Amino acid sequence: MAAGRDWQDLLNETVLAFYRPDGRKWKKDEVDIIRTLTEAMRSVADNWKRSFDEDEARLESELITTSESGQKSNPHAEYPDPNADVHADLEAAAHHAEIAEKISRIEKIVETRERAALIVMGMKDGLTGPELKKELEISQNELETEMTWIRRNVRAAFKDRS
């Protein structure tokens, strides 16, 4: 069906057309209800086809269909992106894993020193120096002292492993 519509949408629109005052009329004496509905459904489907523009942008949610069993089907997920750079994605994933491992090592270094651990956690959340001071209720001197301790210990730990 056009634009992600299914047979239920077609039937609903057809039945609704009979309820509109200016909608379809059923000539009971000439045609049975099944044939009337069938022809009306063909007409609605034909109207959908004529109004469908293949080049019109559609939302991904319009393309997702649900089967009788409730299984969702997304045509975009079924086919790989021809423009995807798999090697770049793998490199990025490796880079992210390396950074995550370094962050984990830094967190391990500062875990025994509460204020340093809170500063690292705040930096990880994107807090700036002034925001850290305000959040932790510490002075500039206390922040600088902890930052010096963090830098010194992190450098030493990474120097040993290099």
Coordinates of N, CA and C in Angstrom, one line a residue:
M1 N 0.8 -1.2 0.0 CA 0.0 0.0 0.0 C 0.9 1.3 0.0
A2 N 0.3 2.3 -0.4 CA 1.1 3.6 -0.5 C 1.3 4.2 0.8
A3 N 2.5 4.8 1.0 CA 2.8 5.6 2.2 C 2.6 4.9 3.5
G4 N 2.9 3.6 3.5 CA 2.8 2.8 4.8 C 1.4 2.5 5.2
R5 N 0.4 2.6 4.4 CA -0.9 2.2 4.7 C -1.2 0.8 4.4
D6 N -2.1 0.2 5.2 CA -2.4 -1.3 4.9 C -3.8 -1.5 4.6
W7 N -4.2 -2.7 4.5 CA -5.6 -3.1 4.1 C -6.6 -2.5 5.1
Q8 N -6.2 -2.5 6.4 CA -7.2 -2.0 7.4 C -7.4 -0.5 7.2
D9 N -6.4 0.3 6.9 CA -6.6 1.7 6.6 C -7.5 1.9 5.3
L10 N -7.3 1.0 4.3 CA -8.1 1.1 3.1 C -9.6 0.8 3.5
L11 N -9.8 -0.3 4.2 CA -11.2 -0.6 4.6 C -11.8 0.5 5.4
N12 N -11.1 1.0 6.4 CA -11.6 2.1 7.2 C -12.0 3.3 6.4
E13 N -11.1 3.7 5.5 CA -11.4 4.9 4.7 C -12.6 4.7 3.8
T14 N -12.7 3.5 3.3 CA -13.8 3.1 2.4 C -15.2 3.2 3.2
V15 N -15.2 2.6 4.3 CA -16.4 2.6 5.2 C -16.8 4.0 5.6
L16 N -15.8 4.8 5.9 CA -16.0 6.2 6.3 C -16.6 7.0 5.2
A17 N -16.2 6.6 3.9 CA -16.7 7.3 2.8 C -18.3 7.1 2.6
F18 N -18.8 6.0 3.1 CA -20.2 5.7 3.1 C -20.9 6.6 4.1
Y19 N -20.3 6.9 5.2 CA -20.9 7.7 6.3 C -21.0 9.2 6.0
R20 N -20.1 9.7 5.1 CA -20.1 11.1 4.8 C -21.4 11.5 4.0
P21 N -22.0 12.6 4.3 CA -23.2 13.0 3.6 C -23.0 13.1 2.0
D22 N -21.8 13.5 1.7 CA -21.5 13.7 0.2 C -20.7 12.5 -0.3
G23 N -20.6 11.4 0.5 CA -19.9 10.2 0.2 C -20.6 9.3 -0.8
R24 N -20.1 8.1 -0.8 CA -20.6 7.0 -1.7 C -22.0 6.6 -1.3
K25 N -22.7 6.2 -2.3 CA -24.1 5.7 -2.1 C -24.2 4.3 -2.5
W26 N -24.9 3.5 -1.8 CA -25.1 2.0 -2.1 C -26.5 1.9 -2.7
K27 N -26.5 1.4 -4.0 CA -27.8 1.1 -4.6 C -28.1 -0.3 -4.3
K28 N -28.9 -0.5 -3.3 CA -29.2 -1.8 -2.7 C -29.9 -2.7 -3.8
D29 N -30.7 -2.1 -4.6 CA -31.5 -2.9 -5.6 C -30.6 -3.4 -6.7
E30 N -29.5 -2.7 -7.0 CA -28.7 -3.1 -8.2 C -27.4 -3.9 -7.8
V31 N -26.8 -3.6 -6.7 CA -25.5 -4.2 -6.4 C -25.4 -4.6 -4.9
D32 N -24.8 -5.8 -4.7 CA -24.7 -6.3 -3.3 C -23.6 -5.5 -2.6
I33 N -23.6 -5.6 -1.2 CA -22.7 -4.8 -0.4 C -21.3 -5.2 -0.6
I34 N -21.0 -6.4 -0.8 CA -19.6 -6.9 -1.0 C -19.0 -6.2 -2.3
R35 N -19.7 -6.3 -3.3 CA -19.3 -5.7 -4.6 C -19.1 -4.2 -4.5
T36 N -20.1 -3.6 -3.8 CA -20.0 -2.1 -3.6 C -18.7 -1.8 -2.8
L37 N -18.5 -2.5 -1.7 CA -17.3 -2.2 -0.9 C -16.0 -2.5 -1.7
T38 N -16.0 -3.6 -2.5 CA -14.8 -3.9 -3.3 C -14.5 -2.8 -4.3
E39 N -15.5 -2.3 -5.0 CA -15.3 -1.3 -6.0 C -14.9 0.0 -5.3
A40 N -15.5 0.3 -4.2 CA -15.1 1.5 -3.4 C -13.7 1.4 -2.9
M41 N -13.3 0.2 -2.5 CA -11.9 0.1 -2.1 C -10.9 0.3 -3.2
R42 N -11.3 -0.3 -4.4 CA -10.4 -0.1 -5.6 C -10.3 1.4 -5.9
S43 N -11.4 2.1 -5.8 CA -11.4 3.6 -6.0 C -10.5 4.3 -5.1
V44 N -10.7 4.0 -3.8 CA -9.8 4.7 -2.7 C -8.4 4.3 -3.0
A45 N -8.0 3.1 -3.3 CA -6.7 2.7 -3.5 C -6.1 3.4 -4.8
D46 N -6.9 3.5 -5.8 CA -6.5 4.2 -7.0 C -6.2 5.7 -6.7
N47 N -7.1 6.3 -5.8 CA -6.9 7.7 -5.4 C -5.5 7.8 -4.7
W48 N -5.3 6.9 -3.8 CA -4.0 6.9 -3.0 C -2.8 6.8 -4.0
K49 N -3.0 5.9 -5.0 CA -1.9 5.7 -5.9 C -1.6 7.0 -6.7
R50 N -2.7 7.6 -7.2 CA -2.5 8.9 -8.0 C -1.9 10.0 -7.1
S51 N -2.2 10.0 -5.8 CA -1.7 11.1 -5.0 C -0.3 10.8 -4.4
F52 N 0.1 9.6 -4.6 CA 1.4 9.2 -4.1 C 2.6 9.7 -4.9
D53 N 3.5 10.4 -4.3 CA 4.7 11.0 -5.0 C 5.9 10.2 -4.5
E54 N 6.5 9.4 -5.4 CA 7.6 8.6 -5.1 C 8.8 9.4 -4.6
D55 N 8.9 10.7 -5.0 CA 10.1 11.5 -4.6 C 9.8 12.3 -3.3
E56 N 8.6 12.2 -2.8 CA 8.2 12.9 -1.6 C 9.0 12.3 -0.4
A57 N 9.5 13.2 0.4 CA 10.2 12.7 1.6 C 9.2 12.1 2.6
R58 N 9.6 11.0 3.2 CA 8.7 10.4 4.2 C 9.4 10.1 5.5
L59 N 8.7 10.2 6.6 CA 9.3 9.9 7.9 C 9.5 8.4 8.0
E60 N 10.6 8.0 8.7 CA 10.8 6.6 8.9 C 9.6 5.9 9.6
S61 N 9.0 6.6 10.5 CA 7.8 6.1 11.2 C 6.7 5.7 10.2
E62 N 6.6 6.4 9.1 CA 5.6 6.1 8.1 C 5.8 4.8 7.4
L63 N 7.1 4.4 7.3 CA 7.5 3.2 6.6 C 7.5 1.9 7.5
I64 N 7.4 2.1 8.8 CA 7.4 0.9 9.7 C 6.0 0.3 9.7
T65 N 6.0 -1.0 9.5 CA 4.7 -1.7 9.5 C 4.7 -2.7 10.6
T66 N 3.5 -3.1 11.0 CA 3.4 -4.1 12.1 C 2.6 -5.3 11.5
S67 N 3.2 -6.5 11.7 CA 2.5 -7.7 11.2 C 1.4 -8.1 12.2
E68 N 0.7 -9.1 11.8 CA -0.5 -9.6 12.6 C 0.0 -10.0 13.9
S69 N 1.2 -10.6 14.0 CA 1.8 -11.0 15.3 C 2.4 -9.9 16.2
G70 N 2.3 -8.7 15.6 CA 2.8 -7.5 16.4 C 4.3 -7.2 16.1
Q71 N 4.9 -8.0 15.2 CA 6.3 -7.8 14.8 C 6.4 -6.5 14.0
K72 N 7.3 -5.6 14.3 CA 7.5 -4.4 13.5 C 8.6 -4.6 12.5
S73 N 8.4 -4.1 11.3 CA 9.3 -4.2 10.2 C 9.7 -2.8 9.7
N74 N 11.0 -2.6 9.7 CA 11.5 -1.3 9.2 C 12.4 -1.5 8.0
P75 N 11.9 -1.1 6.8 CA 12.7 -1.3 5.6 C 14.1 -0.7 5.7
H76 N 14.3 0.4 6.4 CA 15.6 1.0 6.5 C 16.6 0.1 7.3
A77 N 16.1 -0.6 8.2 CA 16.9 -1.4 9.1 C 17.3 -2.7 8.3
E78 N 16.6 -3.1 7.3 CA 16.8 -4.3 6.6 C 18.0 -4.2 5.6
Y79 N 18.3 -3.0 5.2 CA 19.3 -2.9 4.2 C 20.4 -1.9 4.7
P80 N 21.7 -2.3 4.5 CA 22.7 -1.4 5.0 C 22.8 -0.1 4.2
D81 N 23.3 0.9 4.9 CA 23.4 2.2 4.2 C 24.6 2.1 3.2
P82 N 24.4 2.4 1.9 CA 25.5 2.3 1.0 C 26.6 3.3 1.2
N83 N 26.2 4.4 1.9 CA 27.2 5.4 2.1 C 28.0 5.2 3.5
A84 N 27.6 4.2 4.2 CA 28.2 4.0 5.5 C 29.7 3.6 5.4
D85 N 30.5 4.2 6.2 CA 31.9 3.9 6.2 C 32.2 3.0 7.4
V86 N 32.2 1.7 7.1 CA 32.4 0.6 8.1 C 33.7 0.8 8.8
H87 N 34.8 1.1 8.1 CA 36.1 1.2 8.7 C 36.1 2.4 9.7
A88 N 35.5 3.5 9.3 CA 35.5 4.7 10.2 C 34.7 4.3 11.4
D89 N 33.6 3.6 11.3 CA 32.8 3.2 12.4 C 33.5 2.3 13.4
L90 N 34.3 1.4 12.8 CA 35.1 0.5 13.6 C 36.2 1.2 14.4
E91 N 36.8 2.2 13.7 CA 37.9 3.0 14.3 C 37.3 3.9 15.4
A92 N 36.1 4.4 15.2 CA 35.4 5.2 16.2 C 35.1 4.4 17.4
A93 N 34.6 3.2 17.2 CA 34.2 2.3 18.3 C 35.5 1.9 19.1
A94 N 36.6 1.7 18.4 CA 37.8 1.3 19.1 C 38.3 2.5 19.9
H95 N 38.2 3.7 19.3 CA 38.6 5.0 20.0 C 37.7 5.2 21.2
H96 N 36.4 5.0 21.1 CA 35.5 5.2 22.3 C 35.9 4.1 23.4
A97 N 36.2 2.9 22.9 CA 36.5 1.9 23.9 C 37.8 2.3 24.7
E98 N 38.8 2.8 23.9 CA 40.1 3.2 24.5 C 39.8 4.4 25.5
I99 N 39.0 5.3 25.1 CA 38.7 6.5 26.0 C 38.0 6.0 27.3
A100 N 37.0 5.1 27.1 CA 36.3 4.6 28.2 C 37.2 3.8 29.2
E101 N 38.2 3.1 28.6 CA 39.1 2.4 29.5 C 40.0 3.4 30.2
K102 N 40.4 4.5 29.6 CA 41.2 5.5 30.3 C 40.4 6.2 31.4
I103 N 39.2 6.5 31.1 CA 38.3 7.1 32.1 C 38.1 6.2 33.3
S104 N 38.0 4.9 33.0 CA 37.8 3.9 34.1 C 39.1 3.9 34.9
R105 N 40.3 4.0 34.3 CA 41.5 4.0 35.0 C 41.6 5.2 35.9
I106 N 41.2 6.4 35.4 CA 41.3 7.6 36.2 C 40.4 7.5 37.4
E107 N 39.1 7.0 37.1 CA 38.2 6.8 38.2 C 38.8 5.9 39.3
K108 N 39.5 4.9 38.9 CA 40.1 4.0 39.9 C 41.2 4.7 40.7
I109 N 41.9 5.6 40.0 CA 43.0 6.3 40.7 C 42.4 7.2 41.8
V110 N 41.3 7.9 41.5 CA 40.8 8.9 42.5 C 39.7 8.3 43.4
E111 N 39.4 7.0 43.3 CA 38.3 6.5 44.1 C 38.6 6.6 45.6
T112 N 39.8 6.6 46.1 CA 40.2 6.6 47.5 C 40.1 8.0 48.0
R113 N 40.1 9.0 47.2 CA 40.1 10.4 47.6 C 38.7 11.0 47.2
E114 N 37.9 11.2 48.1 CA 36.5 11.6 47.9 C 36.3 12.8 47.0
R115 N 37.0 13.9 47.4 CA 36.8 15.2 46.7 C 37.3 15.1 45.3
A116 N 38.4 14.4 45.1 CA 39.0 14.2 43.7 C 38.0 13.4 42.9
A117 N 37.4 12.3 43.5 CA 36.5 11.5 42.8 C 35.3 12.3 42.4
L118 N 34.8 13.2 43.2 CA 33.7 14.1 42.9 C 34.0 15.1 41.8
I119 N 35.2 15.6 41.8 CA 35.7 16.5 40.7 C 35.7 15.8 39.4
V120 N 36.3 14.6 39.4 CA 36.4 13.8 38.2 C 35.0 13.5 37.7
M121 N 34.1 13.1 38.6 CA 32.7 12.8 38.2 C 32.0 14.0 37.6
G122 N 32.3 15.2 38.2 CA 31.7 16.5 37.7 C 32.3 16.8 36.3
M123 N 33.6 16.6 36.1 CA 34.2 16.9 34.8 C 33.6 15.9 33.8
K124 N 33.4 14.7 34.2 CA 32.8 13.7 33.2 C 31.4 14.2 32.8
D125 N 30.7 14.8 33.7 CA 29.4 15.3 33.4 C 29.4 16.7 32.7
G126 N 30.6 17.2 32.5 CA 30.7 18.4 31.7 C 30.7 19.7 32.5
L127 N 30.9 19.6 33.8 CA 31.0 20.8 34.7 C 32.3 21.5 34.5
T128 N 32.2 22.9 34.5 CA 33.4 23.7 34.4 C 33.9 23.9 35.9
G129 N 35.1 24.6 35.9 CA 35.7 24.9 37.2 C 34.8 25.6 38.2
P130 N 34.2 26.8 37.7 CA 33.3 27.5 38.6 C 32.1 26.7 39.0
E131 N 31.6 25.9 38.1 CA 30.4 25.0 38.4 C 30.8 24.0 39.5
L132 N 32.0 23.4 39.3 CA 32.5 22.4 40.3 C 32.6 23.1 41.7
K133 N 33.2 24.3 41.7 CA 33.3 25.0 43.0 C 32.0 25.2 43.7
K134 N 31.0 25.6 42.9 CA 29.7 25.9 43.4 C 29.0 24.6 43.9
E135 N 29.1 23.6 43.0 CA 28.4 22.3 43.3 C 29.0 21.7 44.6
L136 N 30.4 21.7 44.7 CA 31.0 21.0 45.8 C 31.3 21.9 47.0
E137 N 30.9 23.2 46.8 CA 31.1 24.2 47.8 C 32.5 24.3 48.4
I138 N 33.4 24.5 47.4 CA 34.9 24.5 47.7 C 35.4 25.8 47.2
S139 N 36.6 26.2 47.7 CA 37.2 27.5 47.2 C 38.1 27.2 46.0
Q140 N 38.5 28.2 45.3 CA 39.4 28.1 44.2 C 40.7 27.4 44.6
N141 N 41.2 27.7 45.7 CA 42.5 27.1 46.2 C 42.2 25.6 46.4
E142 N 41.1 25.2 47.0 CA 40.8 23.7 47.2 C 40.7 23.0 45.9
L143 N 40.0 23.7 44.9 CA 39.9 23.0 43.6 C 41.2 22.8 42.9
E144 N 42.1 23.9 43.0 CA 43.4 23.8 42.4 C 44.2 22.7 43.0
T145 N 44.1 22.6 44.4 CA 44.9 21.6 45.1 C 44.5 20.2 44.6
E146 N 43.2 20.0 44.5 CA 42.7 18.6 44.1 C 43.1 18.4 42.6
M147 N 43.0 19.4 41.8 CA 43.3 19.2 40.4 C 44.8 18.9 40.2
T148 N 45.6 19.5 41.0 CA 47.1 19.2 41.0 C 47.3 17.8 41.4
W149 N 46.6 17.3 42.5 CA 46.8 16.0 42.9 C 46.3 15.0 41.9
I150 N 45.2 15.3 41.2 CA 44.6 14.4 40.2 C 45.6 14.3 39.0
R151 N 46.1 15.5 38.5 CA 47.0 15.5 37.4 C 48.3 14.7 37.7
R152 N 48.9 14.9 38.9 CA 50.1 14.3 39.3 C 49.9 12.8 39.3
N153 N 48.8 12.3 39.9 CA 48.6 10.8 40.0 C 48.2 10.2 38.7
V154 N 47.5 10.9 37.9 CA 47.1 10.3 36.6 C 48.3 10.2 35.7
R155 N 49.1 11.3 35.7 CA 50.3 11.3 34.8 C 51.2 10.1 35.3
A156 N 51.4 9.9 36.5 CA 52.2 8.8 37.0 C 51.7 7.5 36.6
A157 N 50.4 7.3 36.8 CA 49.8 6.0 36.4 C 49.9 5.7 34.9
F158 N 49.7 6.8 34.1 CA 49.7 6.5 32.7 C 51.2 6.4 32.2
K159 N 52.1 7.0 32.9 CA 53.5 6.9 32.5 C 54.0 5.5 32.8
D160 N 53.6 4.9 33.9 CA 54.0 3.5 34.2 C 53.5 2.5 33.2
R161 N 52.3 2.8 32.6 CA 51.7 1.8 31.7 C 52.1 2.0 30.3
S162 N 52.7 3.1 30.0 CA 53.0 3.4 28.6 C 54.2 2.6 28.1

